[in-house]
Amino acid sequence: MAQLFIKQAKQYAEARPSYPKELFQFIASKTPIKDLAWDVGTGSGQAVHSLAEIFKNVIATDTSSKQLEFAPKLPNVRYQQTPPTIPMEEFEQYISIESSVDLVTIAQAMHWFDLPKFYHQVKWVLKKPHGVIAAWCYTVPEVNDSIDSVFKPFYAIDSEPYWEAGRKWVDDKYQNIYFPFEPVEGSDDTGPVKFVIERVMRLDDFFTYLRSWSAYQTAKEKGVDLLRNDVIEKFKNAWNEDGSDEKVVKFPVYLRIGKVGNI
């Protein structure tokens, strides 16, 4: 997974959206103790700022040292590069001791994981019984009818052959992803719960976002430029239709949240 984002790490840091405060407020309301959070697959730290404002300490891990270079430096955040699979005998060295973490977060990354192995570690490191795991994804951007009509075939047809298999869980809004945890207090199930990211973007920002896709990089390595000239022109025509370069781009967010229980 880390290899998919090395070459476009800078674009990823610049173009990927941050997450709405309402998302973190909701997660925090379900997390009784706020001493330590572990942000897994942190990338360039899109979730770190908000977590650091809520939790006393944050451990933010990723397998890509290149992405971590672009993460925000904060006094209560420890960044840690990890191997793709952390042996349990080395888990304390990389992350923390057993039953010590209040919240595990995974932002737009859980679909890349070996979930049974990962969940074993999550259940080991979370405090029992109220330690919380919160995993979310955001799906494709929504702008307006004209731009969306260009984007939809670009995503569903042009880019489709170059996505890794795990992308299907994002398209599915994490509804059917394996998630063996108990509902948090006040909830009947583990979600998904919907939120929305809103970001003002120019057309160049939008293209930078598209170039940050793993599918874009995979296609490029196979000699295919997904943003070929005719596609760029279609986006330009749709984007400039109303005469304004700035657009509000919406990214629907889908959260799965649960507590570890007494396992």
XYZ file of C-alpha atoms in Angstrom:
263
model
C 0.000 0.000 0.000
C 2.780 2.456 0.895
C 4.291 2.071 -2.564
C 1.109 3.425 -4.146
C 1.621 6.909 -2.694
C 5.378 7.479 -2.592
C 5.750 9.253 -5.922
C 2.777 11.548 -5.380
C 3.290 12.129 -1.635
C 3.538 15.901 -2.115
C 0.336 16.028 -4.189
C -1.376 13.859 -1.579
C -0.437 16.246 1.233
C -1.538 19.291 -0.781
C -4.750 17.970 -2.294
C -6.347 15.566 0.132
C -9.144 17.098 2.184
C -9.071 17.492 5.934
C -12.033 16.136 7.862
C -14.978 18.025 9.385
C -14.919 18.987 13.052
C -18.324 17.335 13.465
C -16.714 13.969 12.741
C -14.170 14.335 15.533
C -16.720 15.789 17.935
C -18.906 12.741 17.366
C -15.988 10.334 17.882
C -14.827 12.203 21.001
C -18.346 12.037 22.453
C -18.120 8.235 22.282
C -14.618 8.016 23.795
C -14.794 8.262 27.628
C -11.057 8.794 28.242
C -8.875 10.977 26.034
C -5.303 10.214 27.048
C -3.931 8.383 24.013
C -5.052 7.982 20.393
C -3.397 5.875 17.697
C -3.909 7.113 14.125
C -3.110 4.211 11.803
C -2.150 4.797 8.182
C -1.829 8.482 8.983
C -0.301 9.318 5.592
C 0.588 13.003 5.696
C -1.503 13.547 8.811
C -4.917 14.667 7.547
C -6.550 13.598 10.835
C -3.715 14.487 13.198
C -4.476 18.170 13.878
C -7.982 17.438 15.104
C -6.927 14.431 17.170
C -4.124 16.417 18.809
C -6.627 19.050 19.915
C -8.741 16.434 21.695
C -6.262 13.864 23.025
C -3.375 14.357 25.420
C -1.088 12.316 23.173
C -1.304 10.888 19.655
C 0.744 8.146 18.010
C 0.529 8.477 14.217
C 1.908 5.603 12.167
C 2.429 4.854 8.508
C 4.523 2.468 6.438
C 5.623 5.332 4.155
C 8.428 7.545 5.462
C 7.930 9.770 2.431
C 4.357 10.591 3.393
C 5.324 11.179 7.015
C 7.754 13.879 5.860
C 4.740 16.044 4.955
C 2.803 15.502 8.207
C 2.306 18.472 10.599
C 4.780 18.635 13.486
C 2.908 18.980 16.768
C 4.251 18.723 20.339
C 1.891 15.959 21.474
C 2.153 13.812 18.327
C 4.716 11.057 17.848
C 5.160 9.888 14.265
C 6.373 6.353 13.727
C 7.189 4.530 10.513
C 6.227 0.875 10.817
C 6.734 -2.229 8.705
C 3.672 -3.407 6.738
C 3.085 -6.056 9.401
C 4.126 -5.410 13.000
C 5.061 -8.622 14.853
C 3.234 -8.810 18.185
C 6.532 -9.195 20.046
C 7.556 -5.776 18.655
C 4.202 -4.059 19.098
C 5.088 -2.244 22.327
C 8.231 -0.886 20.691
C 6.322 0.609 17.769
C 2.967 1.528 19.322
C 2.209 1.013 23.010
C 1.608 -1.542 25.764
C -1.453 -3.739 26.112
C -4.756 -2.035 27.059
C -3.267 1.470 26.890
C -4.961 3.210 23.937
C -8.308 5.020 24.228
C -9.008 5.469 20.520
C -7.777 3.908 17.288
C -8.534 5.927 14.149
C -8.106 4.918 10.520
C -8.798 7.659 7.985
C -9.250 6.558 4.360
C -6.874 3.620 4.834
C -8.568 0.580 6.387
C -9.483 -0.905 3.002
C -5.737 -1.516 2.447
C -5.245 -3.560 5.644
C -5.089 -7.268 6.446
C -8.121 -6.857 8.683
C -8.031 -10.042 10.821
C -4.394 -9.374 11.814
C -5.025 -5.680 12.330
C -8.112 -6.220 14.470
C -6.192 -8.664 16.668
C -3.731 -5.861 17.426
C -6.497 -3.295 17.919
C -8.234 -5.517 20.467
C -4.921 -6.075 22.272
C -3.973 -2.390 22.529
C -7.369 -0.787 23.275
C -8.471 -0.257 26.870
C -11.254 -2.638 27.902
C -14.212 -2.321 27.666
C -14.723 1.226 26.368
C -11.762 1.709 24.028
C -13.053 2.894 20.649
C -12.117 2.168 17.046
C -13.238 4.694 14.431
C -12.601 4.043 10.734
C -13.868 6.227 7.948
C -13.610 6.664 4.221
C -14.665 9.387 1.840
C -16.119 8.605 -1.530
C -15.885 10.491 -4.814
C -16.202 14.295 -4.910
C -19.427 16.057 -5.813
C -19.329 19.539 -7.380
C -22.273 20.278 -9.682
C -24.203 18.524 -12.448
C -21.871 19.628 -15.263
C -18.618 18.661 -13.552
C -20.065 15.500 -12.042
C -21.189 14.339 -15.489
C -17.557 14.518 -16.660
C -16.176 13.002 -13.480
C -18.456 9.953 -13.311
C -17.240 8.209 -16.508
C -13.674 9.317 -15.722
C -13.891 7.472 -12.408
C -16.101 4.517 -13.320
C -14.611 3.762 -16.752
C -11.229 5.420 -17.313
C -9.702 4.879 -13.866
C -11.497 1.656 -12.881
C -8.894 -0.828 -14.239
C -6.129 0.782 -12.170
C -7.636 0.672 -8.680
C -6.555 -1.951 -6.172
C -9.218 -4.442 -5.083
C -9.658 -2.769 -1.683
C -11.166 0.282 -3.341
C -14.474 -1.571 -3.612
C -14.935 -1.144 0.155
C -14.806 2.636 -0.312
C -17.320 2.520 -3.158
C -19.477 0.455 -0.785
C -19.197 3.242 1.853
C -17.686 0.700 4.295
C -21.164 -0.783 4.716
C -20.057 -4.406 4.368
C -16.440 -4.228 5.487
C -15.544 -6.697 8.255
C -15.925 -4.803 11.552
C -16.197 -7.082 14.642
C -16.876 -4.527 17.377
C -19.730 -3.577 19.691
C -21.875 -0.467 19.164
C -20.690 2.536 21.173
C -22.871 4.052 23.874
C -26.033 5.602 22.459
C -25.830 3.712 19.148
C -27.725 0.675 17.933
C -25.098 -0.383 15.413
C -21.587 0.400 14.220
C -22.642 2.540 11.257
C -21.792 3.764 8.753
C -22.610 7.273 9.966
C -22.494 9.935 7.258
C -20.650 13.261 7.405
C -19.616 15.657 4.637
C -16.312 17.375 3.868
C -16.647 20.713 2.114
C -13.580 22.236 0.513
C -13.166 25.250 -1.763
C -11.061 24.177 -4.737
C -9.843 25.652 -7.991
C -9.568 23.524 -11.094
C -5.813 23.132 -10.581
C -6.497 21.909 -7.027
C -8.987 19.405 -8.394
C -6.453 18.083 -10.906
C -3.850 17.802 -8.117
C -6.360 15.736 -6.131
C -6.938 13.414 -9.114
C -3.188 13.023 -9.602
C -2.853 11.982 -5.948
C -4.932 8.842 -6.585
C -3.170 5.505 -6.368
C -4.999 4.598 -9.599
C -3.490 7.604 -11.364
C 0.027 6.523 -10.378
C -0.622 2.878 -11.320
C -1.911 3.940 -14.739
C 1.084 6.223 -15.247
C 3.484 3.369 -14.508
C 1.711 1.371 -17.210
C 2.141 4.195 -19.728
C -1.392 5.580 -19.439
C -2.084 9.222 -18.546
C -5.618 9.320 -17.203
C -5.639 13.108 -17.536
C -5.011 13.143 -21.250
C -5.653 16.366 -23.199
C -9.241 15.610 -24.232
C -10.194 14.741 -20.649
C -8.598 17.924 -19.337
C -10.579 19.934 -21.880
C -13.848 18.313 -20.798
C -13.140 19.182 -17.175
C -12.113 22.744 -18.102
C -15.293 23.354 -20.095
C -17.518 22.042 -17.311
C -15.567 23.801 -14.547
C -15.568 27.201 -16.263
C -19.210 27.055 -17.308
C -20.327 29.448 -14.558
C -17.321 31.773 -14.936
C -15.926 31.089 -11.467
C -12.720 29.150 -10.837
C -13.526 28.478 -7.180
C -15.998 25.714 -6.408
C -17.267 24.117 -3.207
C -16.376 20.443 -3.540
C -18.179 17.970 -1.289
C -16.748 14.612 -0.240
C -19.240 12.309 1.535
C -17.635 10.632 4.584
C -18.763 7.295 6.025
C -17.759 6.323 9.571
C -17.719 2.890 11.191
C -17.341 3.175 14.967
C -17.361 0.603 17.743
C -15.945 -0.259 21.143
C -13.735 -3.181 22.014
C -15.838 -4.625 24.861
C -14.534 -7.169 27.353
C -12.849 -9.563 24.920
